[in-house]
Short mmCIF file of C-alpha atoms in Angstrom, two decimals:
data_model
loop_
_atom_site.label_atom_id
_atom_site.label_comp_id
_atom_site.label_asym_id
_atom_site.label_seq_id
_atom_site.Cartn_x
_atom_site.Cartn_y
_atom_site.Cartn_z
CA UNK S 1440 56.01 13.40 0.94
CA UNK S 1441 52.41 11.81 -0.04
CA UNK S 1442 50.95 10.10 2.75
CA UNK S 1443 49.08 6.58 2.19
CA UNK S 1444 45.18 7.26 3.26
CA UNK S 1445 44.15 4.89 5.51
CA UNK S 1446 41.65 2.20 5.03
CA UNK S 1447 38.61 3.37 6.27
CA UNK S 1448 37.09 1.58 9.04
CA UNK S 1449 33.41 1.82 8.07
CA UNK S 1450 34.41 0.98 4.22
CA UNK S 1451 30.69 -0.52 2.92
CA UNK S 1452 30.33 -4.60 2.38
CA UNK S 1453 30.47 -5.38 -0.80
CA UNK S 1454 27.00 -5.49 -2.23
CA UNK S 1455 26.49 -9.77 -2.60
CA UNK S 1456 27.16 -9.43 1.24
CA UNK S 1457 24.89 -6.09 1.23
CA UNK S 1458 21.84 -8.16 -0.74
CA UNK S 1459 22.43 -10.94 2.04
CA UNK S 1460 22.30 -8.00 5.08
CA UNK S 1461 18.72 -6.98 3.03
CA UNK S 1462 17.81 -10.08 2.31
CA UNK S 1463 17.93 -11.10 5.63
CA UNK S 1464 16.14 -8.22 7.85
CA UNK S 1465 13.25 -8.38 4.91
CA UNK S 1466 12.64 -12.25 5.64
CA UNK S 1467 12.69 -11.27 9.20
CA UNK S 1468 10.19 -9.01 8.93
CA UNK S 1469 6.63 -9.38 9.55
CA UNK S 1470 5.84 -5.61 8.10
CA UNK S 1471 7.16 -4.36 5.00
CA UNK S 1472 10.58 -2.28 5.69
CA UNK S 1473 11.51 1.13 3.54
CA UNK S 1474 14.84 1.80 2.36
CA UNK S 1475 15.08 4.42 5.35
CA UNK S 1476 14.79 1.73 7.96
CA UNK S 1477 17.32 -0.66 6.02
CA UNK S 1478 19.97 1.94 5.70
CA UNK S 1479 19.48 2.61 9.82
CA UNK S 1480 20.49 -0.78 10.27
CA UNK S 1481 22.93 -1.58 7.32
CA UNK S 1482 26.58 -0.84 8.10
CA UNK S 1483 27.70 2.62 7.01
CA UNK S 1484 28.34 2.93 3.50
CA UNK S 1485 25.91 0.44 2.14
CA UNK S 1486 23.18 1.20 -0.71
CA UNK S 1487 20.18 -0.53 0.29
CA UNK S 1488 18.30 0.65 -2.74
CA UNK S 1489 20.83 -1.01 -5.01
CA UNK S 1490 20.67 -4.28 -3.04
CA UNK S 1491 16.87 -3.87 -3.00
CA UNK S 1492 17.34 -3.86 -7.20
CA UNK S 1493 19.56 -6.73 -7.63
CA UNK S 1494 17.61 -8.36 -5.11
CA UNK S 1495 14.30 -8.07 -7.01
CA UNK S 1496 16.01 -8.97 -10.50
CA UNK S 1497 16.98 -12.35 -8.50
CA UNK S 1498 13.47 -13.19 -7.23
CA UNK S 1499 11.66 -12.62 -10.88
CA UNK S 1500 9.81 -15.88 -11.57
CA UNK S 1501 10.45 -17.28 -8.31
CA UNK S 1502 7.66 -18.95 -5.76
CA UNK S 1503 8.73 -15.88 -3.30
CA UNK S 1504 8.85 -12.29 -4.65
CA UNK S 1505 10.29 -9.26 -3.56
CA UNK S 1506 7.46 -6.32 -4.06
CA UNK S 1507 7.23 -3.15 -3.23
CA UNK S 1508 4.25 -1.44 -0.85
CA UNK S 1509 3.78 1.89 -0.81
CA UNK S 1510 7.05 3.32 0.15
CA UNK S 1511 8.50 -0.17 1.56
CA UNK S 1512 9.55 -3.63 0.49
CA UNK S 1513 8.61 -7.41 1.28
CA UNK S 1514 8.81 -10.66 0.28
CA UNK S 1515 5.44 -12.25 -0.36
CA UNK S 1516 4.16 -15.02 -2.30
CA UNK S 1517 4.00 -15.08 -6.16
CA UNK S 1518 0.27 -13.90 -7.04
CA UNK S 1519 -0.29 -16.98 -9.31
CA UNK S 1520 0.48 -19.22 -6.33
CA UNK S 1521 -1.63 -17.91 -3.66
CA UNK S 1522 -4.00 -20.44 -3.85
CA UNK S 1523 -1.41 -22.95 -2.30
CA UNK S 1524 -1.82 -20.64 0.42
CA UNK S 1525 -5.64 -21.16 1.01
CA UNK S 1526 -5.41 -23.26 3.89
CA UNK S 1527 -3.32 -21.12 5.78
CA UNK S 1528 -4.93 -18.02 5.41
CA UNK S 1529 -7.12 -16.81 8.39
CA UNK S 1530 -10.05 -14.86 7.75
CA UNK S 1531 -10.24 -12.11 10.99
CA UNK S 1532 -13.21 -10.54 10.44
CA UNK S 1533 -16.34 -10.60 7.12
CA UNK S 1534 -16.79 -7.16 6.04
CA UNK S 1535 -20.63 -5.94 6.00
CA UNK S 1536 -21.66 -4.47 2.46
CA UNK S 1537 -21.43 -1.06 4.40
CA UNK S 1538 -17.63 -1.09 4.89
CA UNK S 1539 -16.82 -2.79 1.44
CA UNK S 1540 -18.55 0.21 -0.21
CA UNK S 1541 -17.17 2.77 2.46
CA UNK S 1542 -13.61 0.90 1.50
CA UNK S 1543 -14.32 0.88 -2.49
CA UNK S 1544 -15.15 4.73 -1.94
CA UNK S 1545 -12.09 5.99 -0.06
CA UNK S 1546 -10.36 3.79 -2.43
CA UNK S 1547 -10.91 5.90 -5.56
CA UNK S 1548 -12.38 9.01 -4.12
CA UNK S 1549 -9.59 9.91 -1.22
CA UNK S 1550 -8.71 11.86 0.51
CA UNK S 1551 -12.74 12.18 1.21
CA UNK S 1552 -14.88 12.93 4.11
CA UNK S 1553 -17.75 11.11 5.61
CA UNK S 1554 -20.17 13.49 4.42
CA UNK S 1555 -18.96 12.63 1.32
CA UNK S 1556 -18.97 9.10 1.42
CA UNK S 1557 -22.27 9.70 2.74
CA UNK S 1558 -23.14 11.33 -0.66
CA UNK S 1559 -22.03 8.77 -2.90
CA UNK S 1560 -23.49 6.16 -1.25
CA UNK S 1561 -26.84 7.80 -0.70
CA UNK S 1562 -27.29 6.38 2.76
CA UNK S 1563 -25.62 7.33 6.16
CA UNK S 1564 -22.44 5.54 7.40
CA UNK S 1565 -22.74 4.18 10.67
CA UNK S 1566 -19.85 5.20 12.94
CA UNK S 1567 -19.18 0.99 13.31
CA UNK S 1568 -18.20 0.96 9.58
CA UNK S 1569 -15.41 3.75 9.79
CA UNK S 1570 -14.49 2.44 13.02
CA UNK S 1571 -14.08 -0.99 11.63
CA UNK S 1572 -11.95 -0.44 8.92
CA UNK S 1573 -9.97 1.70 11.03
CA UNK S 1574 -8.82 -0.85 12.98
CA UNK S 1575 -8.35 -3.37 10.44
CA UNK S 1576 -5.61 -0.34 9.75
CA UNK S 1577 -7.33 -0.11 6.06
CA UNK S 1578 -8.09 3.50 6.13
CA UNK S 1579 -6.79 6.18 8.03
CA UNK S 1580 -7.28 9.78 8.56
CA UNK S 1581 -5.99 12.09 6.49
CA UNK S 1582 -5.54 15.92 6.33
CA UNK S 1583 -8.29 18.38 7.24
CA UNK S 1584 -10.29 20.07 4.64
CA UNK S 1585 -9.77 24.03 4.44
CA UNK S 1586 -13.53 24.21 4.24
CA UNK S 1587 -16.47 25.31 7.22
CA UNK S 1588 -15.96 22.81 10.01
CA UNK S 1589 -12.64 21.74 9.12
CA UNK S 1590 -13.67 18.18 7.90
CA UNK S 1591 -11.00 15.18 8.63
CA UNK S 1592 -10.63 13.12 5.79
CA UNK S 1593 -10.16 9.43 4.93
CA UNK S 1594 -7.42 7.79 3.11
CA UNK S 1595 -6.55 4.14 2.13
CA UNK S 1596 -2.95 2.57 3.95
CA UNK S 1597 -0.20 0.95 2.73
CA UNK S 1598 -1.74 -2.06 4.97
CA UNK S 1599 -4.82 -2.17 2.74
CA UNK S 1600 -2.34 -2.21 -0.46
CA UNK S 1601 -0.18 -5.09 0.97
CA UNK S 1602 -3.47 -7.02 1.51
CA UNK S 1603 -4.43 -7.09 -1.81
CA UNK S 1604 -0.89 -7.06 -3.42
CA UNK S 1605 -0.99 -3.24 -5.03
CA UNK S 1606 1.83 -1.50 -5.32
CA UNK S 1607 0.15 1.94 -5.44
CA UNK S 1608 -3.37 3.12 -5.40
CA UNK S 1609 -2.83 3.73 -9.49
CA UNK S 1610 -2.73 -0.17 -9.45
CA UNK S 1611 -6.88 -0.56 -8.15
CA UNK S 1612 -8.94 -2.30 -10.12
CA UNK S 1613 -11.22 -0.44 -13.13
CA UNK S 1614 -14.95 0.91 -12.14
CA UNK S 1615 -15.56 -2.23 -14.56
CA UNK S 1616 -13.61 -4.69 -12.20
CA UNK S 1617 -15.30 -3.07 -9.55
CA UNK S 1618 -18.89 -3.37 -10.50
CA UNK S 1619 -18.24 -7.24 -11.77
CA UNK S 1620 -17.49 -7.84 -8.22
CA UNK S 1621 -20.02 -6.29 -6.96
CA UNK S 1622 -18.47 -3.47 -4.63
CA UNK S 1623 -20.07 -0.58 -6.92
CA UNK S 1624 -23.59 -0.29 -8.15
CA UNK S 1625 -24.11 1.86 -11.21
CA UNK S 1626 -25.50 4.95 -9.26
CA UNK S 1627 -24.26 7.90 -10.45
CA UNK S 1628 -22.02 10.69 -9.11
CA UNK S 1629 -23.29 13.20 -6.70
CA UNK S 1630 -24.68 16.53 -8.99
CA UNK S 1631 -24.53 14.22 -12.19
CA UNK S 1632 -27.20 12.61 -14.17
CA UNK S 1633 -24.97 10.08 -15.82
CA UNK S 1634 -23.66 7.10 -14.52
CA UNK S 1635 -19.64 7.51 -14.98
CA UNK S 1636 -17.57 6.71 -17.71
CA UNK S 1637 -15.98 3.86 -16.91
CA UNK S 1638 -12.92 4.63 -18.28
CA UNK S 1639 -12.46 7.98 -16.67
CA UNK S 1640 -9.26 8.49 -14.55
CA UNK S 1641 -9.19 8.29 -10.68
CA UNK S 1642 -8.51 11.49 -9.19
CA UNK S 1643 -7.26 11.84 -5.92
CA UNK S 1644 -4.56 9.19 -5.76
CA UNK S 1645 -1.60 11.68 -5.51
CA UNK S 1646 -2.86 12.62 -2.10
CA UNK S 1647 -2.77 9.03 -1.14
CA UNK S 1648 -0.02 9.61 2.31
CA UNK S 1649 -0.84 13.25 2.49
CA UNK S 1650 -1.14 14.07 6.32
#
């Protein structure tokens, strides 16, 4: 004689109720969240990844925007809106030409070392700069260099990419962009004699979270 299973006690919301749970813990949030942490807290069963889809599809042309950081999700202002948002934004600190090179440099040259930076620049880099946009939690350290020395390198954060609303560092600006604004000169590459194309590829990106 067949037995009737039982109803599973831990049987998954149903996934309106599952976009709510997301929904929810995302507004809450002052950080973005990855799916990891959402499915720690969901109810077992759930598939925050599908709730994070339907989710987005909802928000499309919406004042409030679900967008993904990095590895992680948040809700954050429509881009062609942030100026409503002028008033409320608080500057913490002006960066000195130093760091917004130093920042434009591990942007599209990381994972790099300070030597390095050193090179493309053509000038030192004071230990203030580094430690500046290390606590602004725009850079970080990234994985040694199997060279003499042992070298630690620098890499760019998902904090930098929420900042200014990138998805990945594949999503930066052109050399082009760059130059417009003023955070590249046209000096060219160490051991070249050419400034670079502007069109070439950034290398590098792949090892953005590398530790």
């Amino acid at each position: 004689m067949n037995e009737r299973p039982e109803k599973s006690l831990f049987e998954a919301p149903v996934m309106a109720e599952q976009e709510r749970m997301v929904e929810a813990i995302l507004f809450a949030s002052a950080d973005p969240v990855t799916v990891a942490e959402l499915q720690a807290r969901l109810p077992h069963g759930c598939d925050p990844a599908e709730a994070l889809t339907h989710l987005r599809r909802r928000y499309e042309g919406r004042g409030v925007q679900l967008t993904r950081v990095g590895d992680a999700w948040a809700f954050r202002t429509a881009a062609d809106l942030g100026f409503l948002m002028r008033k409320e934004t608080v500057e913490q600190k002006k960066l000195s030409r130093a760091a917004i090179e130093t920042l434009a440099i591990v942007a599209y040259h990381q994972p790099v070392t300070r030597a390095e930076i050193e090179e493309i620049r053509g000038v030192a880099v004071s230990r203030g700069t580094i430690d500046q946009l290390l606590e602004l939690e725009w850079i970080r350290f990234g994985r040694r260099r199997m060279t003499p020395g042992r070298p630690v390198t620098f890499v760019v954060t998902e904090s930098f990419l929420d900042h200014f609303g990138l998805e990945s560092a594949r999503d930066l600006p052109g050399i082009k962009e760059l130059r417009a604004a003023g955070l590249l000169d046209n000096r060219p590459q160490p051991g070249s004699t050419k400034t670079p194309d502007e069109d070439e590829p950034v290398t590098g990106q792949s090892e953005l979270f590398e530790d």
